[in-house]
GROMACS .gro file of C-alpha atoms in nm:
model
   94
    1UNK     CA    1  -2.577  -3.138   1.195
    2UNK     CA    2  -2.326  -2.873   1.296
    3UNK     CA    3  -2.021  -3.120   1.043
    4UNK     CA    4  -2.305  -2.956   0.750
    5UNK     CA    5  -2.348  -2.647   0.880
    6UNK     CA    6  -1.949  -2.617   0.862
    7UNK     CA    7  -1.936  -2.718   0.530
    8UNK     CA    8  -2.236  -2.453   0.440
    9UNK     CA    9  -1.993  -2.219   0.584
   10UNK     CA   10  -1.685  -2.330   0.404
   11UNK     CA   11  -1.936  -2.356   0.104
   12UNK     CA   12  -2.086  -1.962   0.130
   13UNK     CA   13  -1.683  -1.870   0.144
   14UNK     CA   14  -1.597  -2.049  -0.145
   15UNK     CA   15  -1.897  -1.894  -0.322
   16UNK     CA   16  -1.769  -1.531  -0.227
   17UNK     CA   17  -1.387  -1.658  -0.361
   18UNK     CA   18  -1.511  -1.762  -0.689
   19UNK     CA   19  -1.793  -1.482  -0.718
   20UNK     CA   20  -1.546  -1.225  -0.686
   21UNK     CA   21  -1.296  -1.339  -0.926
   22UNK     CA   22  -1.584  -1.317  -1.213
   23UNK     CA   23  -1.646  -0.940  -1.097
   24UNK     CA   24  -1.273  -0.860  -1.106
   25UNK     CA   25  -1.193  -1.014  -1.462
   26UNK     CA   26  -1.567  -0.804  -1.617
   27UNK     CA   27  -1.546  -0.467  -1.806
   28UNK     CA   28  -1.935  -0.493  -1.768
   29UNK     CA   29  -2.040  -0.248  -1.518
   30UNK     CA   30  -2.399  -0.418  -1.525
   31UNK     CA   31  -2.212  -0.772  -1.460
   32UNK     CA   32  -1.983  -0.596  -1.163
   33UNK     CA   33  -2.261  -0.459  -1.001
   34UNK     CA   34  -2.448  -0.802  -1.012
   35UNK     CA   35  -2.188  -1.017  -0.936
   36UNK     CA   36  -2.069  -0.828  -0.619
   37UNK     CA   37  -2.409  -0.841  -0.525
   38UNK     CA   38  -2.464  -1.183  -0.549
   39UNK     CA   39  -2.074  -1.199  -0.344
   40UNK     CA   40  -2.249  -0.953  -0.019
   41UNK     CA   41  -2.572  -1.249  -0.045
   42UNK     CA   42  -2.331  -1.546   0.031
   43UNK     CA   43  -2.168  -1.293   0.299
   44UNK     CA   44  -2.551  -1.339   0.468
   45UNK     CA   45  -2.588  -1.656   0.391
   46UNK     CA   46  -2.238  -1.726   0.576
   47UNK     CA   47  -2.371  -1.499   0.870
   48UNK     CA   48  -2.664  -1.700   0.922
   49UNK     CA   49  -2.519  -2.041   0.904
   50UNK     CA   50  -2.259  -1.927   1.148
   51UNK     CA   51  -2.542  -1.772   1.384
   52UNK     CA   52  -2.685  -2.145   1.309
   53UNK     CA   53  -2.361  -2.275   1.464
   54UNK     CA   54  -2.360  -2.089   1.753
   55UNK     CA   55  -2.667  -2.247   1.853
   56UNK     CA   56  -2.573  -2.613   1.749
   57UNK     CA   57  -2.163  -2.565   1.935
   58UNK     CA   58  -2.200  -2.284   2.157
   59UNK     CA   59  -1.804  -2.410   2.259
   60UNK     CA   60  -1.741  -2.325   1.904
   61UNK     CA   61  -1.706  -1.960   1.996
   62UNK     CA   62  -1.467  -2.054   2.255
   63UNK     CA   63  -1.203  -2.163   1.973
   64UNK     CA   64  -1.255  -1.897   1.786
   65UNK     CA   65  -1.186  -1.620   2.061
   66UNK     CA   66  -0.907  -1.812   2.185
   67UNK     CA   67  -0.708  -1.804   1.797
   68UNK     CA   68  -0.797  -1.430   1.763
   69UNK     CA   69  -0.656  -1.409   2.118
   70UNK     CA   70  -0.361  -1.528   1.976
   71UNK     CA   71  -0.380  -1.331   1.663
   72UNK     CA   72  -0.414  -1.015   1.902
   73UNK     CA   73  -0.095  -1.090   2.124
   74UNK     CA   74   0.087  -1.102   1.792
   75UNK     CA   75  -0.019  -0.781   1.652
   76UNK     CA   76   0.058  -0.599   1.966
   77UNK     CA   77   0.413  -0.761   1.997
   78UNK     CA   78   0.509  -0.667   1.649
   79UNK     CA   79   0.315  -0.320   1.689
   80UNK     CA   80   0.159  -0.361   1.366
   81UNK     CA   81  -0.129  -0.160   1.362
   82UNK     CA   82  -0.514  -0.270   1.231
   83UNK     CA   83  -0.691  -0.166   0.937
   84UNK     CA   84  -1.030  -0.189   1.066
   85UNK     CA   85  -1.283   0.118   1.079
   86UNK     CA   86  -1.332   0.122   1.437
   87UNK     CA   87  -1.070  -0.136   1.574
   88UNK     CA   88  -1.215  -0.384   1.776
   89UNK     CA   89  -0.892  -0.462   1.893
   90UNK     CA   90  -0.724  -0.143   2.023
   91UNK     CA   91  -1.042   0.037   2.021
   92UNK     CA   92  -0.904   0.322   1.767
   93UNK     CA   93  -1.052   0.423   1.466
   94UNK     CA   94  -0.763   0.408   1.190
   0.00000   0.00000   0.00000
C-alpha cells in the first residue's frame, strides 16, 4: 500500500508538470484559466495522498525532515536567503 500511494504522489506531480506546460504554451485565456485549475486539483490530490502516507509510514516524515535539515544547513552556510512568504526557515517574511 504505501509503494502505490508513492507512485500516486509521483503520479499527481507529474500531472502538475505536464498540466502546466499546456497552460504556458495557450494564448486562450479560457484554456489558462482551466488548465491551471485543473494543475492547483492535482496539488490536492498530492496533499491528500501524502496526508495518506503519513498514516501508512509515519517514519516517512522522519526522512523528509532530516533532507530539509540538510537543505537548511546549506542555505545558512552559503547565506542565501529564502523566497518564501513567511520563511519557515528563518522565520522572516521576505
Amino acid at each position: 500500500m504505501v509503494r502505490a500511494i508513492r507512485f500516486m504522489i509521483a503520479a499527481e506531480y507529474e500531472s502538475v508538470q505536464l498540466d502546466t506546460r499546456f497552460a504556458e504554451s495557450t494564448d486562450n485565456k479560457r484554456a489558462l484559466d482551466v488548465l491551471l485549475g485543473i494543475t492547483d486539483e492535482e496539488r490536492e490530490h498530492a496533499g491528500e495522498f501524502l496526508r495518506l502516507l503519513q498514516i501508512r509510514a509515519p517514519d516517512e516524515q522522519d526522512f523528509y525532515n532530516e533532507g530539509m535539515g540538510k537543505t537548511n544547513e546549506k542555505i545558512e552556510k552559503l547565506k542565501v536567503p529564502c523566497k518564501s512568504v513567511p520563511c519557515t526557515f528563518c522565520k522572516a517574511t521576505h
